[in-house]
Amino acid sequence: MPAALTLGPIAYHWPAERKRDFYARIADEAPLETVYLGEVICSKRAPFFERDMPDIIERLERAGKTVVLSSLAEVMLPRERQATRALCEMEGAEIEINNAAGLHARAGAPHRIGPFLNAYNEATIAWLAQNGATHVCLPHELPPRQQTRSPSRPSFRCSAARRLPFPHAATMRAPMAVARTIASSSARMIPMACRS
């Protein structure tokens, strides 16, 4: 599979209007295949943006982007467990799971493993794949040699290609390997972009 750009969810606490504008530009201008959406850091920030999600998803899909909905990384409160369960029980949507609570709620249905749910070894990746994982975001601290092996053949993405020499990241030999890099716009940070 050829390399393709992917954009991870916004980890920053941007105002809803800024997020709307950002995703409109991504839909209209960015050469991305996949865009991850959702609040992964703090559940208290989600209500400020949730009402805009259906319109943003529609616009991104009209632009030919695959949209993946990301779950929270830390699930501690009953309302966070309920929100994670509701997200993971959605049918017809691609879901990225970032916490073990989502694995139980997804119950073997196809899903992606995000950067906050660590998969450090082949046995873990094989178990995740047997339980529905189709993509795995590998931890950046794995040696490059380990990032290219896959017993179960899920698609990989590396959470931080910026820590690897870019030529290496672009030539990884895994079946569907991906590498993540940070893009900047006018010296300000924007969400991580990935290569798959």
C-alpha positions as a Markdown table, in Angstrom:
| # | Residue | x | y | z |
|---|---|---|---|---|
| 1 | Met | 0.0 | 0.0 | 0.0 |
| 2 | Pro | 1.5 | 3.4 | -0.9 |
| 3 | Ala | 2.1 | 6.0 | 1.7 |
| 4 | Ala | -0.8 | 8.3 | 2.5 |
| 5 | Leu | -1.2 | 11.3 | 4.9 |
| 6 | Thr | -3.4 | 11.0 | 7.9 |
| 7 | Leu | -4.3 | 13.8 | 10.4 |
| 8 | Gly | -4.7 | 12.9 | 14.1 |
| 9 | Pro | -7.2 | 14.5 | 16.4 |
| 10 | Ile | -6.6 | 18.0 | 17.8 |
| 11 | Ala | -5.1 | 17.7 | 21.2 |
| 12 | Tyr | -5.2 | 21.4 | 22.0 |
| 13 | His | -8.1 | 23.3 | 23.6 |
| 14 | Trp | -9.0 | 25.4 | 20.6 |
| 15 | Pro | -12.2 | 27.4 | 20.5 |
| 16 | Ala | -15.0 | 25.7 | 18.5 |
| 17 | Glu | -14.8 | 28.3 | 15.7 |
| 18 | Arg | -11.1 | 27.8 | 15.2 |
| 19 | Lys | -11.6 | 24.0 | 15.0 |
| 20 | Arg | -14.5 | 24.5 | 12.4 |
| 21 | Asp | -12.3 | 26.7 | 10.3 |
| 22 | Phe | -9.3 | 24.3 | 10.6 |
| 23 | Tyr | -11.3 | 21.3 | 9.5 |
| 24 | Ala | -12.9 | 23.3 | 6.7 |
| 25 | Arg | -9.4 | 24.1 | 5.4 |
| 26 | Ile | -8.4 | 20.4 | 5.8 |
| 27 | Ala | -11.5 | 19.4 | 3.8 |
| 28 | Asp | -10.8 | 21.9 | 1.0 |
| 29 | Glu | -7.0 | 22.1 | 0.8 |
| 30 | Ala | -5.1 | 19.2 | 2.5 |
| 31 | Pro | -3.9 | 16.2 | 0.6 |
| 32 | Leu | -5.0 | 13.8 | 3.4 |
| 33 | Glu | -6.7 | 10.5 | 3.1 |
| 34 | Thr | -7.8 | 10.1 | 6.7 |
| 35 | Val | -8.8 | 12.5 | 9.5 |
| 36 | Tyr | -9.3 | 11.6 | 13.1 |
| 37 | Leu | -11.9 | 13.6 | 15.0 |
| 38 | Gly | -12.9 | 13.7 | 18.6 |
| 39 | Glu | -11.8 | 14.8 | 22.1 |
| 40 | Val | -9.0 | 12.6 | 23.3 |
| 41 | Ile | -7.6 | 14.7 | 26.2 |
| 42 | Cys | -10.4 | 16.1 | 28.4 |
| 43 | Ser | -14.1 | 15.1 | 28.4 |
| 44 | Lys | -15.0 | 18.6 | 29.8 |
| 45 | Arg | -14.0 | 20.1 | 26.5 |
| 46 | Ala | -16.2 | 17.8 | 24.3 |
| 47 | Pro | -19.5 | 19.7 | 24.7 |
| 48 | Phe | -18.0 | 22.9 | 23.1 |
| 49 | Phe | -17.4 | 21.1 | 19.8 |
| 50 | Glu | -19.8 | 18.1 | 19.7 |
| 51 | Arg | -22.6 | 20.1 | 18.0 |
| 52 | Asp | -20.3 | 20.9 | 15.1 |
| 53 | Met | -19.1 | 17.3 | 14.6 |
| 54 | Pro | -21.9 | 16.1 | 12.2 |
| 55 | Asp | -21.3 | 19.1 | 9.8 |
| 56 | Ile | -17.6 | 18.7 | 9.9 |
| 57 | Ile | -17.8 | 14.9 | 9.3 |
| 58 | Glu | -20.1 | 15.5 | 6.3 |
| 59 | Arg | -17.8 | 18.2 | 4.8 |
| 60 | Leu | -14.7 | 16.0 | 5.2 |
| 61 | Glu | -16.5 | 13.0 | 3.7 |
| 62 | Arg | -17.7 | 15.1 | 0.8 |
| 63 | Ala | -14.1 | 16.0 | 0.2 |
| 64 | Gly | -13.2 | 12.3 | -0.1 |
| 65 | Lys | -11.6 | 12.0 | 3.4 |
| 66 | Thr | -12.1 | 8.9 | 5.6 |
| 67 | Val | -13.2 | 10.1 | 9.0 |
| 68 | Val | -12.3 | 8.1 | 12.2 |
| 69 | Leu | -13.9 | 9.0 | 15.5 |
| 70 | Ser | -11.4 | 9.0 | 18.4 |
| 71 | Ser | -12.2 | 8.0 | 22.0 |
| 72 | Leu | -10.8 | 9.6 | 25.2 |
| 73 | Ala | -7.4 | 8.5 | 26.4 |
| 74 | Glu | -8.4 | 8.6 | 30.1 |
| 75 | Val | -11.8 | 7.2 | 31.1 |
| 76 | Met | -12.3 | 7.7 | 34.8 |
| 77 | Leu | -15.8 | 9.1 | 35.4 |
| 78 | Pro | -19.2 | 7.3 | 34.9 |
| 79 | Arg | -20.1 | 9.9 | 32.2 |
| 80 | Glu | -16.8 | 9.2 | 30.4 |
| 81 | Arg | -17.5 | 5.4 | 30.5 |
| 82 | Gln | -21.0 | 6.1 | 29.1 |
| 83 | Ala | -19.6 | 8.3 | 26.3 |
| 84 | Thr | -16.9 | 5.8 | 25.5 |
| 85 | Arg | -19.5 | 3.0 | 25.4 |
| 86 | Ala | -21.8 | 5.1 | 23.2 |
| 87 | Leu | -19.0 | 5.9 | 20.7 |
| 88 | Cys | -17.8 | 2.3 | 20.6 |
| 89 | Glu | -21.2 | 0.9 | 20.0 |
| 90 | Met | -21.8 | 3.1 | 17.0 |
| 91 | Glu | -22.4 | 1.1 | 13.8 |
| 92 | Gly | -21.1 | 2.3 | 10.4 |
| 93 | Ala | -18.4 | 4.6 | 11.9 |
| 94 | Glu | -14.7 | 4.0 | 12.1 |
| 95 | Ile | -13.6 | 4.2 | 15.7 |
| 96 | Glu | -10.2 | 4.7 | 17.2 |
| 97 | Ile | -9.9 | 3.3 | 20.7 |
| 98 | Asn | -7.5 | 5.0 | 23.1 |
| 99 | Asn | -8.4 | 3.3 | 26.4 |
| 100 | Ala | -9.0 | -0.3 | 27.4 |
| 101 | Ala | -12.7 | 0.6 | 28.3 |
| 102 | Gly | -13.3 | 1.0 | 24.6 |
| 103 | Leu | -12.0 | -2.5 | 23.8 |
| 104 | His | -14.7 | -4.0 | 26.0 |
| 105 | Ala | -17.4 | -1.7 | 24.6 |
| 106 | Arg | -16.4 | -2.4 | 20.9 |
| 107 | Ala | -16.8 | -6.2 | 21.6 |
| 108 | Gly | -14.7 | -7.4 | 18.7 |
| 109 | Ala | -16.1 | -5.1 | 16.0 |
| 110 | Pro | -13.6 | -3.6 | 13.7 |
| 111 | His | -11.7 | -0.6 | 15.2 |
| 112 | Arg | -8.3 | 1.2 | 15.3 |
| 113 | Ile | -5.9 | 1.3 | 18.2 |
| 114 | Gly | -4.8 | 4.9 | 19.0 |
| 115 | Pro | -1.6 | 6.2 | 20.4 |
| 116 | Phe | -2.8 | 6.2 | 24.0 |
| 117 | Leu | -3.4 | 2.5 | 24.1 |
| 118 | Asn | 0.1 | 1.1 | 24.0 |
| 119 | Ala | 1.0 | -1.9 | 21.9 |
| 120 | Tyr | 4.7 | -2.7 | 22.6 |
| 121 | Asn | 5.0 | -6.3 | 21.4 |
| 122 | Glu | 3.9 | -8.7 | 18.7 |
| 123 | Ala | 1.8 | -10.8 | 21.0 |
| 124 | Thr | -0.2 | -7.8 | 22.1 |
| 125 | Ile | -0.7 | -6.6 | 18.5 |
| 126 | Ala | -1.8 | -10.2 | 17.5 |
| 127 | Trp | -4.3 | -10.2 | 20.4 |
| 128 | Leu | -5.6 | -6.8 | 19.4 |
| 129 | Ala | -6.0 | -7.9 | 15.8 |
| 130 | Gln | -7.8 | -11.1 | 16.8 |
| 131 | Asn | -10.2 | -8.9 | 18.7 |
| 132 | Gly | -11.0 | -6.5 | 15.8 |
| 133 | Ala | -8.1 | -4.1 | 15.5 |
| 134 | Thr | -7.5 | -3.2 | 11.9 |
| 135 | His | -4.9 | -0.4 | 12.6 |
| 136 | Val | -2.4 | 0.1 | 15.4 |
| 137 | Cys | -0.6 | 3.2 | 16.3 |
| 138 | Leu | 2.8 | 2.1 | 17.5 |
| 139 | Pro | 4.7 | 3.8 | 20.3 |
| 140 | His | 7.4 | 6.1 | 19.1 |
| 141 | Glu | 10.0 | 4.6 | 21.5 |
| 142 | Leu | 9.9 | 1.2 | 19.7 |
| 143 | Pro | 13.1 | 0.6 | 17.7 |
| 144 | Pro | 12.6 | 0.9 | 13.9 |
| 145 | Arg | 13.3 | -2.8 | 13.5 |
| 146 | Gln | 10.2 | -3.7 | 15.7 |
| 147 | Gln | 8.0 | -1.2 | 13.9 |
| 148 | Thr | 8.3 | -3.1 | 10.7 |
| 149 | Arg | 7.3 | -6.6 | 12.0 |
| 150 | Ser | 3.7 | -7.7 | 12.1 |
| 151 | Pro | 2.5 | -11.2 | 12.9 |
| 152 | Ser | -1.2 | -10.3 | 12.4 |
| 153 | Arg | -0.9 | -7.8 | 9.5 |
| 154 | Pro | -2.9 | -4.9 | 10.9 |
| 155 | Ser | -2.1 | -1.5 | 9.5 |
| 156 | Phe | 0.5 | 0.4 | 11.5 |
| 157 | Arg | 1.1 | 4.0 | 12.2 |
| 158 | Cys | 4.0 | 5.3 | 14.3 |
| 159 | Ser | 3.1 | 8.0 | 16.8 |
| 160 | Ala | 6.2 | 10.0 | 16.1 |
| 161 | Ala | 8.1 | 9.9 | 12.9 |
| 162 | Arg | 9.6 | 13.2 | 13.9 |
| 163 | Arg | 12.0 | 11.1 | 16.1 |
| 164 | Leu | 13.1 | 9.0 | 13.2 |
| 165 | Pro | 15.0 | 10.1 | 10.2 |
| 166 | Phe | 12.3 | 10.8 | 7.6 |
| 167 | Pro | 13.8 | 8.7 | 4.8 |
| 168 | His | 13.6 | 5.7 | 7.2 |
| 169 | Ala | 9.9 | 6.5 | 8.0 |
| 170 | Ala | 9.1 | 6.8 | 4.3 |
| 171 | Thr | 10.6 | 3.4 | 3.5 |
| 172 | Met | 9.3 | 1.2 | 6.3 |
| 173 | Arg | 8.6 | -2.3 | 5.0 |
| 174 | Ala | 5.5 | -3.2 | 7.1 |
| 175 | Pro | 2.5 | -4.1 | 4.9 |
| 176 | Met | 0.7 | -0.8 | 5.7 |
| 177 | Ala | 3.2 | 1.0 | 7.9 |
| 178 | Val | 2.6 | 4.6 | 8.8 |
| 179 | Ala | 4.7 | 7.3 | 10.4 |
| 180 | Arg | 3.6 | 10.4 | 12.2 |
| 181 | Thr | 5.1 | 13.8 | 11.9 |
| 182 | Ile | 4.2 | 17.2 | 13.3 |
| 183 | Ala | 3.3 | 20.0 | 10.8 |
| 184 | Ser | 3.5 | 23.7 | 11.7 |
| 185 | Ser | 1.8 | 26.6 | 10.2 |
| 186 | Ser | 3.3 | 30.1 | 10.8 |
| 187 | Ala | 5.4 | 28.7 | 13.7 |
| 188 | Arg | 2.3 | 27.5 | 15.6 |
| 189 | Met | 1.7 | 23.9 | 16.3 |
| 190 | Ile | -1.2 | 22.1 | 14.6 |
| 191 | Pro | -2.3 | 18.5 | 15.1 |
| 192 | Met | -0.1 | 15.6 | 14.2 |
| 193 | Ala | -0.2 | 14.5 | 10.7 |
| 194 | Cys | 0.7 | 10.9 | 9.8 |
| 195 | Arg | 2.0 | 9.0 | 6.9 |
| 196 | Ser | 0.6 | 5.5 | 6.2 |
